[in-house]
PDB file of C-alpha atoms and ligand atoms in Angstrom:
ATOM      1  CA  UNK N   1      25.776 -42.474  29.529  1.00 71.00           C
ATOM      2  CA  UNK N   2      27.698 -40.513  26.916  1.00 90.00           C
ATOM      3  CA  UNK N   3      25.981 -37.682  25.097  1.00 94.00           C
ATOM      4  CA  UNK N   4      26.687 -36.433  21.621  1.00 97.00           C
ATOM      5  CA  UNK N   5      25.758 -33.304  19.727  1.00 98.00           C
ATOM      6  CA  UNK N   6      24.211 -34.085  16.371  1.00 98.00           C
ATOM      7  CA  UNK N   7      22.841 -31.977  13.583  1.00 98.00           C
ATOM      8  CA  UNK N   8      20.337 -33.505  11.218  1.00 98.00           C
ATOM      9  CA  UNK N   9      18.318 -32.012   8.384  1.00 98.00           C
ATOM     10  CA  UNK N  10      14.734 -33.106   8.948  1.00 98.00           C
ATOM     11  CA  UNK N  11      12.385 -32.209   6.114  1.00 98.00           C
ATOM     12  CA  UNK N  12      14.803 -29.468   5.150  1.00 97.00           C
ATOM     13  CA  UNK N  13      14.917 -28.024   8.651  1.00 97.00           C
ATOM     14  CA  UNK N  14      18.198 -28.178  10.587  1.00 98.00           C
ATOM     15  CA  UNK N  15      17.775 -29.828  13.968  1.00 98.00           C
ATOM     16  CA  UNK N  16      20.630 -29.758  16.483  1.00 97.00           C
ATOM     17  CA  UNK N  17      20.354 -31.777  19.667  1.00 97.00           C
ATOM     18  CA  UNK N  18      22.242 -33.439  22.495  1.00 97.00           C
ATOM     19  CA  UNK N  19      21.426 -37.137  22.381  1.00 97.00           C
ATOM     20  CA  UNK N  20      22.502 -40.170  24.304  1.00 97.00           C
ATOM     21  CA  UNK N  21      24.498 -42.677  22.313  1.00 97.00           C
ATOM     22  CA  UNK N  22      21.647 -45.188  22.674  1.00 97.00           C
ATOM     23  CA  UNK N  23      18.919 -42.827  21.334  1.00 98.00           C
ATOM     24  CA  UNK N  24      17.291 -44.293  18.253  1.00 98.00           C
ATOM     25  CA  UNK N  25      16.614 -42.156  15.211  1.00 98.00           C
ATOM     26  CA  UNK N  26      12.900 -42.824  15.737  1.00 98.00           C
ATOM     27  CA  UNK N  27      12.932 -41.475  19.282  1.00 98.00           C
ATOM     28  CA  UNK N  28      15.074 -38.548  18.188  1.00 98.00           C
ATOM     29  CA  UNK N  29      12.564 -37.633  15.478  1.00 98.00           C
ATOM     30  CA  UNK N  30       9.538 -37.945  17.745  1.00 98.00           C
ATOM     31  CA  UNK N  31      10.850 -36.732  21.103  1.00 97.00           C
ATOM     32  CA  UNK N  32      13.696 -34.365  20.311  1.00 96.00           C
ATOM     33  CA  UNK N  33      12.629 -33.007  16.937  1.00 97.00           C
ATOM     34  CA  UNK N  34       8.831 -33.181  17.371  1.00 97.00           C
ATOM     35  CA  UNK N  35       8.055 -35.061  14.140  1.00 98.00           C
ATOM     36  CA  UNK N  36       5.494 -37.404  15.661  1.00 98.00           C
ATOM     37  CA  UNK N  37       4.157 -38.566  12.309  1.00 98.00           C
ATOM     38  CA  UNK N  38       6.751 -41.335  12.477  1.00 98.00           C
ATOM     39  CA  UNK N  39       5.174 -44.224  14.383  1.00 98.00           C
ATOM     40  CA  UNK N  40       7.005 -46.834  16.395  1.00 98.00           C
ATOM     41  CA  UNK N  41       5.396 -50.252  16.561  1.00 97.00           C
ATOM     42  CA  UNK N  42       7.572 -53.250  17.284  1.00 97.00           C
ATOM     43  CA  UNK N  43      10.847 -51.341  17.850  1.00 97.00           C
ATOM     44  CA  UNK N  44      12.614 -54.456  16.602  1.00 97.00           C
ATOM     45  CA  UNK N  45      12.838 -53.821  12.888  1.00 98.00           C
ATOM     46  CA  UNK N  46       9.963 -56.134  12.035  1.00 97.00           C
ATOM     47  CA  UNK N  47       6.842 -54.080  11.342  1.00 97.00           C
ATOM     48  CA  UNK N  48       8.177 -51.245   9.160  1.00 98.00           C
ATOM     49  CA  UNK N  49       5.911 -48.642  10.787  1.00 98.00           C
ATOM     50  CA  UNK N  50       8.867 -46.445  11.758  1.00 98.00           C
ATOM     51  CA  UNK N  51      10.324 -46.202   8.238  1.00 98.00           C
ATOM     52  CA  UNK N  52      11.691 -42.813   7.196  1.00 98.00           C
ATOM     53  CA  UNK N  53      13.909 -41.730   4.308  1.00 98.00           C
ATOM     54  CA  UNK N  54      17.597 -41.140   5.123  1.00 98.00           C
ATOM     55  CA  UNK N  55      19.716 -39.738   2.309  1.00 98.00           C
ATOM     56  CA  UNK N  56      17.260 -41.196  -0.190  1.00 97.00           C
ATOM     57  CA  UNK N  57      16.943 -44.666   1.297  1.00 97.00           C
ATOM     58  CA  UNK N  58      14.037 -46.151   3.251  1.00 98.00           C
ATOM     59  CA  UNK N  59      15.370 -46.853   6.743  1.00 98.00           C
ATOM     60  CA  UNK N  60      13.808 -48.326   9.854  1.00 98.00           C
ATOM     61  CA  UNK N  61      14.260 -45.548  12.381  1.00 98.00           C
ATOM     62  CA  UNK N  62      14.010 -47.969  15.323  1.00 98.00           C
ATOM     63  CA  UNK N  63      17.165 -49.737  14.143  1.00 98.00           C
ATOM     64  CA  UNK N  64      19.277 -46.688  13.382  1.00 98.00           C
ATOM     65  CA  UNK N  65      20.874 -44.627  16.113  1.00 98.00           C
ATOM     66  CA  UNK N  66      20.419 -40.882  16.068  1.00 98.00           C
ATOM     67  CA  UNK N  67      24.194 -40.408  16.168  1.00 98.00           C
ATOM     68  CA  UNK N  68      24.433 -42.383  12.922  1.00 98.00           C
ATOM     69  CA  UNK N  69      22.192 -39.776  11.280  1.00 98.00           C
ATOM     70  CA  UNK N  70      24.498 -36.897  12.192  1.00 98.00           C
ATOM     71  CA  UNK N  71      24.885 -34.834   9.027  1.00 98.00           C
ATOM     72  CA  UNK N  72      22.220 -36.763   7.122  1.00 98.00           C
ATOM     73  CA  UNK N  73      19.084 -35.556   5.365  1.00 98.00           C
ATOM     74  CA  UNK N  74      16.000 -37.218   6.814  1.00 98.00           C
ATOM     75  CA  UNK N  75      12.526 -37.036   5.351  1.00 98.00           C
ATOM     76  CA  UNK N  76       9.523 -38.022   7.434  1.00 98.00           C
ATOM     77  CA  UNK N  77       5.862 -38.226   6.521  1.00 98.00           C
ATOM     78  CA  UNK N  78       5.531 -34.541   7.450  1.00 98.00           C
ATOM     79  CA  UNK N  79       7.968 -33.620   4.681  1.00 98.00           C
ATOM     80  CA  UNK N  80       6.277 -35.250   1.702  1.00 98.00           C
ATOM     81  CA  UNK N  81       3.460 -32.847   0.812  1.00 98.00           C
ATOM     82  CA  UNK N  82       4.130 -29.525  -0.893  1.00 97.00           C
ATOM     83  CA  UNK N  83       4.224 -26.451   1.364  1.00 94.00           C
ATOM     84  CA  UNK N  84       0.732 -25.520   0.150  1.00 97.00           C
ATOM     85  CA  UNK N  85      -0.602 -28.909   1.265  1.00 96.00           C
ATOM     86  CA  UNK N  86      -0.660 -30.558  -2.167  1.00 98.00           C
ATOM     87  CA  UNK N  87      -0.160 -34.264  -1.561  1.00 98.00           C
ATOM     88  CA  UNK N  88       2.755 -36.148  -3.087  1.00 98.00           C
ATOM     89  CA  UNK N  89       1.886 -38.693  -5.822  1.00 97.00           C
ATOM     90  CA  UNK N  90       2.227 -41.548  -3.319  1.00 98.00           C
ATOM     91  CA  UNK N  91       0.070 -39.813  -0.733  1.00 98.00           C
ATOM     92  CA  UNK N  92      -2.537 -39.034  -3.400  1.00 98.00           C
ATOM     93  CA  UNK N  93      -2.599 -42.633  -4.620  1.00 97.00           C
ATOM     94  CA  UNK N  94      -3.043 -43.885  -1.054  1.00 97.00           C
ATOM     95  CA  UNK N  95      -5.875 -41.415  -0.507  1.00 97.00           C
ATOM     96  CA  UNK N  96      -7.559 -42.175  -3.826  1.00 97.00           C
ATOM     97  CA  UNK N  97      -7.646 -45.886  -3.022  1.00 96.00           C
ATOM     98  CA  UNK N  98      -8.746 -45.763   0.605  1.00 94.00           C
ATOM     99  CA  UNK N  99      -5.432 -47.261   1.659  1.00 95.00           C
ATOM    100  CA  UNK N 100      -5.043 -45.272   4.877  1.00 92.00           C
ATOM    101  CA  UNK N 101      -7.231 -47.372   7.209  1.00 90.00           C
ATOM    102  CA  UNK N 102      -6.318 -46.716  10.873  1.00 94.00           C
ATOM    103  CA  UNK N 103      -3.222 -44.884   9.690  1.00 94.00           C
ATOM    104  CA  UNK N 104      -0.730 -46.276  12.173  1.00 96.00           C
ATOM    105  CA  UNK N 105       1.511 -48.081   9.704  1.00 97.00           C
ATOM    106  CA  UNK N 106       0.725 -45.656   6.867  1.00 97.00           C
ATOM    107  CA  UNK N 107       3.629 -43.188   7.337  1.00 98.00           C
ATOM    108  CA  UNK N 108       6.137 -46.013   7.024  1.00 98.00           C
ATOM    109  CA  UNK N 109       4.373 -47.490   4.001  1.00 98.00           C
ATOM    110  CA  UNK N 110       4.271 -44.100   2.293  1.00 98.00           C
ATOM    111  CA  UNK N 111       7.955 -43.456   3.037  1.00 98.00           C
ATOM    112  CA  UNK N 112       8.998 -46.785   1.524  1.00 98.00           C
ATOM    113  CA  UNK N 113       6.880 -46.185  -1.583  1.00 98.00           C
ATOM    114  CA  UNK N 114       8.287 -42.665  -1.873  1.00 98.00           C
ATOM    115  CA  UNK N 115      11.881 -43.842  -1.605  1.00 98.00           C
ATOM    116  CA  UNK N 116      11.504 -46.488  -4.299  1.00 97.00           C
ATOM    117  CA  UNK N 117       9.684 -44.190  -6.713  1.00 96.00           C
ATOM    118  CA  UNK N 118      11.985 -41.192  -6.143  1.00 94.00           C
ATOM    119  CA  UNK N 119      14.173 -39.689  -8.841  1.00 86.00           C
ATOM    120  CA  UNK N 120      11.790 -40.887 -11.552  1.00 84.00           C
ATOM    121  CA  UNK N 121      12.468 -44.548 -10.769  1.00 90.00           C
ATOM    122  CA  UNK N 122       9.683 -46.660 -12.210  1.00 93.00           C
ATOM    123  CA  UNK N 123       9.456 -49.867 -10.177  1.00 96.00           C
ATOM    124  CA  UNK N 124       7.124 -52.567 -11.401  1.00 97.00           C
ATOM    125  CA  UNK N 125       4.007 -53.559  -9.526  1.00 96.00           C
ATOM    126  CA  UNK N 126       5.777 -56.721  -8.342  1.00 97.00           C
ATOM    127  CA  UNK N 127       8.796 -54.753  -7.116  1.00 97.00           C
ATOM    128  CA  UNK N 128       6.581 -52.422  -5.138  1.00 97.00           C
ATOM    129  CA  UNK N 129       4.597 -55.287  -3.647  1.00 96.00           C
ATOM    130  CA  UNK N 130       7.893 -56.945  -2.686  1.00 96.00           C
ATOM    131  CA  UNK N 131       8.950 -53.729  -0.954  1.00 95.00           C
ATOM    132  CA  UNK N 132       5.666 -53.764   0.953  1.00 95.00           C
ATOM    133  CA  UNK N 133       6.508 -57.198   2.312  1.00 94.00           C
ATOM    134  CA  UNK N 134       8.612 -55.324   4.863  1.00 94.00           C
ATOM    135  CA  UNK N 135       5.496 -53.718   6.328  1.00 97.00           C
ATOM    136  CA  UNK N 136       2.996 -55.275   8.673  1.00 96.00           C
ATOM    137  CA  UNK N 137      -0.404 -53.606   8.735  1.00 93.00           C
ATOM    138  CA  UNK N 138      -2.360 -54.601  11.817  1.00 90.00           C
ATOM    139  CA  UNK N 139      -5.600 -53.684  10.064  1.00 87.00           C
ATOM    140  CA  UNK N 140      -4.669 -56.460   7.612  1.00 78.00           C
ATOM    141  CA  UNK N 141      -6.175 -54.317   4.882  1.00 81.00           C
ATOM    142  CA  UNK N 142      -3.656 -54.640   2.091  1.00 91.00           C
ATOM    143  CA  UNK N 143      -6.155 -54.307  -0.763  1.00 94.00           C
ATOM    144  CA  UNK N 144      -6.202 -50.518  -0.752  1.00 95.00           C
ATOM    145  CA  UNK N 145      -2.410 -50.434  -0.648  1.00 96.00           C
ATOM    146  CA  UNK N 146      -2.283 -52.767  -3.649  1.00 96.00           C
ATOM    147  CA  UNK N 147      -4.719 -50.559  -5.540  1.00 96.00           C
ATOM    148  CA  UNK N 148      -2.532 -47.534  -4.734  1.00 97.00           C
ATOM    149  CA  UNK N 149       0.485 -49.416  -6.079  1.00 97.00           C
ATOM    150  CA  UNK N 150      -1.398 -50.203  -9.292  1.00 97.00           C
ATOM    151  CA  UNK N 151      -2.280 -46.536  -9.677  1.00 96.00           C
ATOM    152  CA  UNK N 152       1.355 -45.522  -9.179  1.00 96.00           C
ATOM    153  CA  UNK N 153       2.674 -48.128 -11.606  1.00 95.00           C
ATOM    154  CA  UNK N 154      -0.003 -47.481 -14.199  1.00 92.00           C
ATOM    155  CA  UNK N 155      -1.354 -51.012 -13.959  1.00 89.00           C
ATOM    156  CA  UNK N 156      -4.663 -50.131 -12.324  1.00 78.00           C
ATOM    157  CA  UNK N 157      -7.528 -52.377 -13.381  1.00 63.00           C
ATOM    158  CA  UNK N 158     -10.959 -50.950 -14.126  1.00 51.00           C
ATOM    159  CA  UNK N 159     -13.120 -50.777 -11.015  1.00 51.00           C
ATOM    160  CA  UNK N 160     -14.478 -54.176 -10.014  1.00 50.00           C
ATOM    161  CA  UNK N 161     -11.603 -56.196 -11.494  1.00 50.00           C
ATOM    162  CA  UNK N 162      -9.380 -56.414  -8.464  1.00 49.00           C
ATOM    163  CA  UNK N 163     -11.441 -58.402  -6.032  1.00 46.00           C
ATOM    164  CA  UNK N 164      -9.980 -61.519  -4.537  1.00 45.00           C
ATOM    165  CA  UNK N 165      -6.337 -60.450  -4.351  1.00 47.00           C
ATOM    166  CA  UNK N 166      -4.483 -61.246  -1.185  1.00 43.00           C
ATOM    167  CA  UNK N 167      -1.215 -59.450  -0.546  1.00 45.00           C
TER     168      UNK N 167
HETATM  169  S1  LIG L 201       9.019 -49.966  14.923  1.00 70.19           S
HETATM  170 FE1  LIG L 201      10.687 -50.094  13.583  1.00 70.19          FE
HETATM  171  S2  LIG L 201      10.274 -51.836  12.365  1.00 70.19           S
HETATM  172 FE2  LIG L 201       8.696 -51.832  13.856  1.00 70.19          FE
HETATM  173  S1  LIG L 202      -3.346 -48.808   8.658  1.00 70.19           S
HETATM  174 FE1  LIG L 202      -3.782 -49.687  10.570  1.00 70.19          FE
HETATM  175  S2  LIG L 202      -2.137 -50.887  11.024  1.00 70.19           S
HETATM  176 FE2  LIG L 202      -1.944 -50.399   8.959  1.00 70.19          FE
END
């Protein structure tokens, strides 16, 4: 099996490693780089749990090879809060709306939301919900995530007005 030397910026930190050609970005992040906040679920590109941000785009790290990320800037869930622990707007909205649940799929959800709201982009509620269609939450608790989206898009309803929605 051929090995390659890659150098990737992960959350602003340069990581250099020898990886097999078949190593996925997800395994590289977790095993070689130690960023275990990225969770692998299906490993087939279906569930979205493994989503990270590569050069500004939300990417499924189970479908991208580590060698393809050579020279790229990768952001994982560990890289979203400020150094002093202040949560990012997306993280805060998820926390405010009890959208974390068991937390397994949450890093991927947060990375997708972060990518589509980055650089002052202002997606609509419908656009954000459409982006979430690429994420499967095994807790099946999408209500909190929808409330977080409403908070981020400024379309939050007063408490008690959002019952009965089904994402
Ligand atoms: S683990 Fe990558 S999409 Fe499911
Ligand atoms: S938070 Fe549990 S699977 Fe989504």
